[in-house]
PDB file of C-alpha atoms in Angstrom:
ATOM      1  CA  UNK A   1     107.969  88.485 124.275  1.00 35.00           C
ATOM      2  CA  UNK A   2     106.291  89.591 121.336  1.00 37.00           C
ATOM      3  CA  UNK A   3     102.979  88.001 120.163  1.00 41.00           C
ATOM      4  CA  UNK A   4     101.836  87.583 116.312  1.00 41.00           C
ATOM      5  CA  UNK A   5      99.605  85.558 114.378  1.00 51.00           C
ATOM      6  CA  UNK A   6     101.539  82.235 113.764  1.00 49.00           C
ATOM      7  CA  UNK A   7      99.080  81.371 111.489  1.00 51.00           C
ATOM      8  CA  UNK A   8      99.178  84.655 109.090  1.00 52.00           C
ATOM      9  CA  UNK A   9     102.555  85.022 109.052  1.00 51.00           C
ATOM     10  CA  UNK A  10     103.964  81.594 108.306  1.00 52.00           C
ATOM     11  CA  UNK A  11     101.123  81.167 105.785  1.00 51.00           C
ATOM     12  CA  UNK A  12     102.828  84.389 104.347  1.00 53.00           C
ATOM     13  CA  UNK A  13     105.969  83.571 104.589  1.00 52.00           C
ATOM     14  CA  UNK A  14     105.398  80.027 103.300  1.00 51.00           C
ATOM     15  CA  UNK A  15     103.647  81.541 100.029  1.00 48.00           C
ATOM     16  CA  UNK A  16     106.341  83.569  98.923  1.00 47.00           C
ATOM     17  CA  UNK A  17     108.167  80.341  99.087  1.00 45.00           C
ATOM     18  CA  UNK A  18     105.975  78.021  97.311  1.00 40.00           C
ATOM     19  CA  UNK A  19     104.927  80.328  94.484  1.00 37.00           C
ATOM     20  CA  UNK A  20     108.940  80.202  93.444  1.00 37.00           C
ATOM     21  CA  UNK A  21     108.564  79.425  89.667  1.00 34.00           C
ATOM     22  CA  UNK A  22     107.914  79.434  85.763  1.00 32.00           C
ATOM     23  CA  UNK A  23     107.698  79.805  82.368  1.00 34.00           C
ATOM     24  CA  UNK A  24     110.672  81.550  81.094  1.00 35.00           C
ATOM     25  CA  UNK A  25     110.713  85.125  80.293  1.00 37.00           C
ATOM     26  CA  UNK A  26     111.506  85.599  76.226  1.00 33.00           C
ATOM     27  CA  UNK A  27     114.056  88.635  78.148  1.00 35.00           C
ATOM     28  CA  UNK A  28     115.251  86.880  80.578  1.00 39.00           C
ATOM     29  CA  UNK A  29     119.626  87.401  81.087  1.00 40.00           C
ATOM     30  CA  UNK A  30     121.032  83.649  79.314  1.00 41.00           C
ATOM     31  CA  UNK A  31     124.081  83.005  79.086  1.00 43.00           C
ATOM     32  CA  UNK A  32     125.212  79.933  76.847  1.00 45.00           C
ATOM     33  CA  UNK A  33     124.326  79.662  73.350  1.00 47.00           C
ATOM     34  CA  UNK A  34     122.307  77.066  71.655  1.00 50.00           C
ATOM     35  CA  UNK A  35     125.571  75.070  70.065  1.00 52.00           C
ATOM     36  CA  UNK A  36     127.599  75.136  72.989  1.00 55.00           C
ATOM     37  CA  UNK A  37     127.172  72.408  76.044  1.00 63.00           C
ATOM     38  CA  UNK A  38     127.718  75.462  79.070  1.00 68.00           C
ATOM     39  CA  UNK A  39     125.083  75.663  81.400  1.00 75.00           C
ATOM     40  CA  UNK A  40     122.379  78.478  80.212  1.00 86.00           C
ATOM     41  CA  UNK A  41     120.947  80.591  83.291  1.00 89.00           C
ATOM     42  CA  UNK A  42     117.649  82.278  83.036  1.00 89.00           C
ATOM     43  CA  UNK A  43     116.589  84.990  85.596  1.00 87.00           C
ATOM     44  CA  UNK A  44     112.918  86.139  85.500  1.00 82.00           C
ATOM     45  CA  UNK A  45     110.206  87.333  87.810  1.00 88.00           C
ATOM     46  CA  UNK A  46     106.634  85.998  88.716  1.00 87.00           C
ATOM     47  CA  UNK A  47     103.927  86.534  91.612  1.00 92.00           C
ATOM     48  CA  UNK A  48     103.136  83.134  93.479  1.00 93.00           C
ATOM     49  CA  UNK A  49      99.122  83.943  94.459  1.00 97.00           C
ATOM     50  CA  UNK A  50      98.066  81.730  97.127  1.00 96.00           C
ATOM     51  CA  UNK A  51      94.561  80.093  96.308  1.00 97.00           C
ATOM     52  CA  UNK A  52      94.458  78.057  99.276  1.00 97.00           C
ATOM     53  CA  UNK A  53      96.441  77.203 103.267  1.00 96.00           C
ATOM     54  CA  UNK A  54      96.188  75.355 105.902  1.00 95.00           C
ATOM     55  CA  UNK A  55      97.737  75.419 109.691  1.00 93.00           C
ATOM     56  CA  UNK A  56      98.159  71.834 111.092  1.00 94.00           C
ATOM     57  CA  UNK A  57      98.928  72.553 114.997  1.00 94.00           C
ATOM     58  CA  UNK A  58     100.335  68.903 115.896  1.00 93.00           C
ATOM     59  CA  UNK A  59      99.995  69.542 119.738  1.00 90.00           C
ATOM     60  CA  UNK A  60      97.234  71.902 120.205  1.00 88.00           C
ATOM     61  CA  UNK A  61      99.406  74.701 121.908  1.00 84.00           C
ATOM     62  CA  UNK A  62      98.620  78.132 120.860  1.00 78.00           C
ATOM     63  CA  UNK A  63     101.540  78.877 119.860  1.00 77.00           C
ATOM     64  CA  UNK A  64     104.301  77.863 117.167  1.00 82.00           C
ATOM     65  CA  UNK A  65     105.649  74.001 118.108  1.00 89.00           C
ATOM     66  CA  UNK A  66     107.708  72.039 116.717  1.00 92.00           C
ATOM     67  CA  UNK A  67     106.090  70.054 113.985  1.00 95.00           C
ATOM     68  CA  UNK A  68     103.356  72.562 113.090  1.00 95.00           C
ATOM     69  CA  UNK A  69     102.796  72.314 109.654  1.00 96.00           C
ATOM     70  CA  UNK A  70     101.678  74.835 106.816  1.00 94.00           C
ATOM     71  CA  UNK A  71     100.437  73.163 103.621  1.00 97.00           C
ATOM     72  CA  UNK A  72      99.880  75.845 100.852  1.00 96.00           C
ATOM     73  CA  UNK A  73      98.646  75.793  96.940  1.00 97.00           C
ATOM     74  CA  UNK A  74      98.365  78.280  94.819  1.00 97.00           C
ATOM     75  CA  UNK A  75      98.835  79.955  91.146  1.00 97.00           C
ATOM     76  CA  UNK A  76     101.746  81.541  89.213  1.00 95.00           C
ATOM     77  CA  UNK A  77     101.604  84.337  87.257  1.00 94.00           C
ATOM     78  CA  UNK A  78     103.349  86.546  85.212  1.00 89.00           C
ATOM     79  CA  UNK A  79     102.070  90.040  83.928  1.00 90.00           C
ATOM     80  CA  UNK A  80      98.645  88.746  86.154  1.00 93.00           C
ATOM     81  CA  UNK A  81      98.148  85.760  83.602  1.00 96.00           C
ATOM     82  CA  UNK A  82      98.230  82.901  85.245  1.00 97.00           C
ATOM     83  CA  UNK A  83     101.567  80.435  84.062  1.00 96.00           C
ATOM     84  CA  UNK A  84     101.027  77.681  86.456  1.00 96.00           C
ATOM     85  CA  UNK A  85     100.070  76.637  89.686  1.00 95.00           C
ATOM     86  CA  UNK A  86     102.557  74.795  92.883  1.00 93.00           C
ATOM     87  CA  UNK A  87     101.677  73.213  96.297  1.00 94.00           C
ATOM     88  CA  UNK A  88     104.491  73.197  99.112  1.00 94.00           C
ATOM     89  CA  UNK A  89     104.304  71.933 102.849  1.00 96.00           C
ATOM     90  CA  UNK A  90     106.415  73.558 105.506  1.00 96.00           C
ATOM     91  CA  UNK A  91     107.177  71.936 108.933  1.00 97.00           C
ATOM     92  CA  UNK A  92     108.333  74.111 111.684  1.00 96.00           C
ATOM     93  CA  UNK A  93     111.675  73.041 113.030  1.00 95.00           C
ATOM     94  CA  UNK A  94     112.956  74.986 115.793  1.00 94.00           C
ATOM     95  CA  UNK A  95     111.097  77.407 117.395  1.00 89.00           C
ATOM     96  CA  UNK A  96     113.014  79.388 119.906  1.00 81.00           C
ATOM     97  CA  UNK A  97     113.645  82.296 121.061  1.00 80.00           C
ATOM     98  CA  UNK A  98     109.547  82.246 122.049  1.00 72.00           C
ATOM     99  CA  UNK A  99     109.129  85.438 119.442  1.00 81.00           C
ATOM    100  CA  UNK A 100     110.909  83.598 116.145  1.00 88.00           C
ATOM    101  CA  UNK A 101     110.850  79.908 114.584  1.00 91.00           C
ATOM    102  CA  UNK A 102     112.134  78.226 111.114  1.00 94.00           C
ATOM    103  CA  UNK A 103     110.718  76.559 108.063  1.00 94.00           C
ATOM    104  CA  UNK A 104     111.266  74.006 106.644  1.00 97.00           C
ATOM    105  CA  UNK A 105     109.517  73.693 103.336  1.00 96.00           C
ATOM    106  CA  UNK A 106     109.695  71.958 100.083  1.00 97.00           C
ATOM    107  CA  UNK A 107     107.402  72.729  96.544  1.00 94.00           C
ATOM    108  CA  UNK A 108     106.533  71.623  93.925  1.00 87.00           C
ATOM    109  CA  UNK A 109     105.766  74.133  90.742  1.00 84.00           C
ATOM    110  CA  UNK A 110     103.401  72.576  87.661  1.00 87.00           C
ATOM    111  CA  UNK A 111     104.278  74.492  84.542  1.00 85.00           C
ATOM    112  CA  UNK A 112     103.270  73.323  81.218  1.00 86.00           C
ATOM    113  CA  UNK A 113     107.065  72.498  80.286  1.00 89.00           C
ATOM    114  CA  UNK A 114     107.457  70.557  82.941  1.00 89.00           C
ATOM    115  CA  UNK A 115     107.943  70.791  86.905  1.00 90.00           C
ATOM    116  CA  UNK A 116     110.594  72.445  89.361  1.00 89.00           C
ATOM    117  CA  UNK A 117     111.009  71.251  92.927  1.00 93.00           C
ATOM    118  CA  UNK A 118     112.553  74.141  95.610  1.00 96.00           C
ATOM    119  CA  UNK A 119     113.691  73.389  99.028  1.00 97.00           C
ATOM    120  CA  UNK A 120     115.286  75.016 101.795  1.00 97.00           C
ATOM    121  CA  UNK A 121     114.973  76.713 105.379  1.00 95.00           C
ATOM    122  CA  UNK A 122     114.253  80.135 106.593  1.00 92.00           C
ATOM    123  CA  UNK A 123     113.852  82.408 110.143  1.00 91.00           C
ATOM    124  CA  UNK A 124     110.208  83.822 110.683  1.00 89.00           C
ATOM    125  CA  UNK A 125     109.922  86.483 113.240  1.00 87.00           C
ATOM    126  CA  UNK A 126     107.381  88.643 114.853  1.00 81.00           C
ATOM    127  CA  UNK A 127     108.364  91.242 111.867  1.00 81.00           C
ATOM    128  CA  UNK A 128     107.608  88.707 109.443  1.00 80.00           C
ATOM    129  CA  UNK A 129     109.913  86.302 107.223  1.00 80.00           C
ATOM    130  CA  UNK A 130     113.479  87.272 106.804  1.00 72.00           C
ATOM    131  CA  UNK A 131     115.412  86.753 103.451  1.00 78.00           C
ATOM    132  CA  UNK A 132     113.757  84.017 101.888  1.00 90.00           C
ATOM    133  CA  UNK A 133     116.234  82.331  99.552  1.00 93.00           C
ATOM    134  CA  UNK A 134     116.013  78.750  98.505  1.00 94.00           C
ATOM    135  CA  UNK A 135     117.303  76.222  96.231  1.00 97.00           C
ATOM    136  CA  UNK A 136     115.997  74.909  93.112  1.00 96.00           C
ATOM    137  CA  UNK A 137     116.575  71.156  93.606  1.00 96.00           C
ATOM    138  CA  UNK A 138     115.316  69.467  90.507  1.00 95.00           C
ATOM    139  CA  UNK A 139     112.806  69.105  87.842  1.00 94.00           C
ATOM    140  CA  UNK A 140     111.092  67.262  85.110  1.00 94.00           C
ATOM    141  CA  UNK A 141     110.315  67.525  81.734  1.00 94.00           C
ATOM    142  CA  UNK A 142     112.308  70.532  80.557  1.00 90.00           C
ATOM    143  CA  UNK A 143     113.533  71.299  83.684  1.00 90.00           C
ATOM    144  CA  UNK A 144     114.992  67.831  84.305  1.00 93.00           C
ATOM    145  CA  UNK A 145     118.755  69.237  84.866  1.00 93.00           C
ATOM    146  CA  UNK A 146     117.521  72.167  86.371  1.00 93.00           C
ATOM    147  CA  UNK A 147     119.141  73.781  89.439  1.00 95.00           C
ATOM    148  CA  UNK A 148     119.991  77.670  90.865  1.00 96.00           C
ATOM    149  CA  UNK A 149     118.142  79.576  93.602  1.00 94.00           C
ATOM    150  CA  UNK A 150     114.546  81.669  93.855  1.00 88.00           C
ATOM    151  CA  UNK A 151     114.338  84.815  96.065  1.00 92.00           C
ATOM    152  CA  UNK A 152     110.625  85.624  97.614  1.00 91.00           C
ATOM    153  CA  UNK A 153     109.519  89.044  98.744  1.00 91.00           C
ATOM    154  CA  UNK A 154     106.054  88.723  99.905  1.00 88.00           C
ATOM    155  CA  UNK A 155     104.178  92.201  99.129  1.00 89.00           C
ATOM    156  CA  UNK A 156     101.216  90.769 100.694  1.00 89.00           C
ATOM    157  CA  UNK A 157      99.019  87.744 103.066  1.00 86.00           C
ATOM    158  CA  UNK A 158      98.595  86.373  99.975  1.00 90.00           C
ATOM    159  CA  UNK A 159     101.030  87.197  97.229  1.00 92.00           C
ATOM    160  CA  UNK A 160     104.758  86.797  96.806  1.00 91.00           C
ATOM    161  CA  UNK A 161     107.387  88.384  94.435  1.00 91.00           C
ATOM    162  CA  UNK A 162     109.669  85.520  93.134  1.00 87.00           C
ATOM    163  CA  UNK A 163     113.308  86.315  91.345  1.00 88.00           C
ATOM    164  CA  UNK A 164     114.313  83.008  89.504  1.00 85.00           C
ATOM    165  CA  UNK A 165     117.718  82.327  89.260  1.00 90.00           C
ATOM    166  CA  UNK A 166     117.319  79.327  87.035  1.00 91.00           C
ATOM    167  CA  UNK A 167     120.271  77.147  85.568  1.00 93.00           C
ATOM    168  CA  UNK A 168     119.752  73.989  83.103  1.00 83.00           C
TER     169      UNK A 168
END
């Protein structure tokens, strides 16, 4: 059985999720134009920078258990100014084998334009997070029909690499 740092990792992993959005990118690929009613789909990139997490161990083991929660805030940037800011929670929900475990997490990005929610699941191991690929699930503002999928590559603890696949 392998041991890690529950704590690091998910908090990791759990940034690269939350940090997943935006301001679109003046060169980002659209598709769509302004007279005609087809959805218009925007891909850009940002860096989710986590400012602050927290590990809430619901049963005291020392270990990952089910329930364990991960509640993360941070800022969005793009080019290193910062764009916005977003605040997820992820709950783990299955935690076997003993060396691997899922999250479930949901965000919620502030951008002046409006906000995005994102939601989905992914498989943390010893290694680290796997693919972590998640749905855009809403939004306000001018986001308010918004849907598609982020991609996060965490290049650090603290810092993710988010490809926005936005449609609206």
């Amino acid at each position: 059985m392998r041991h890690f740092n529950i704590k690091r990792i998910a908090l990791s992993a759990a940034t690269g999720i939350a940090a997943l959005l935006f301001f679109p990118h003046p060169a980002s690929a659209v598709t769509g134009t302004a007279g005609d009613h087809y959805p218009r789909e925007e891909v850009f990139q940002l860096t989710a920078q986590q400012t602050q997490g927290s590990f809430i161990d619901v049963d005291g083991s020392s270990g990952p258990s089910q329930g364990d929660e991960f509640v993360i805030s941070g800022n969005l940037l793009r080019g290193g100014v910062t764009v916005g800011t977003y605040s997820q929670i992820c709950t783990l929900t299955r935690t076997a084998p003993a060396d691997e475990f899922d999250l479930q997490c949901a965000a919620d990005l502030a951008l002046p334009l409006g906000q995005l929610t994102v939601q989905g699941r992914f498989t943390v191991t010893g290694a680290g997070p796997g693919n972590i690929d998640l749905a855009i699930t809403g939004g306000t503002g001018r986001y308010r029909t918004a849907h598609g999928t982020v991609h996060g590559d965490n290049v650090s603890d603290t810092e993710t690499l988010i490809t926005v696949h936005l449609i609206r």
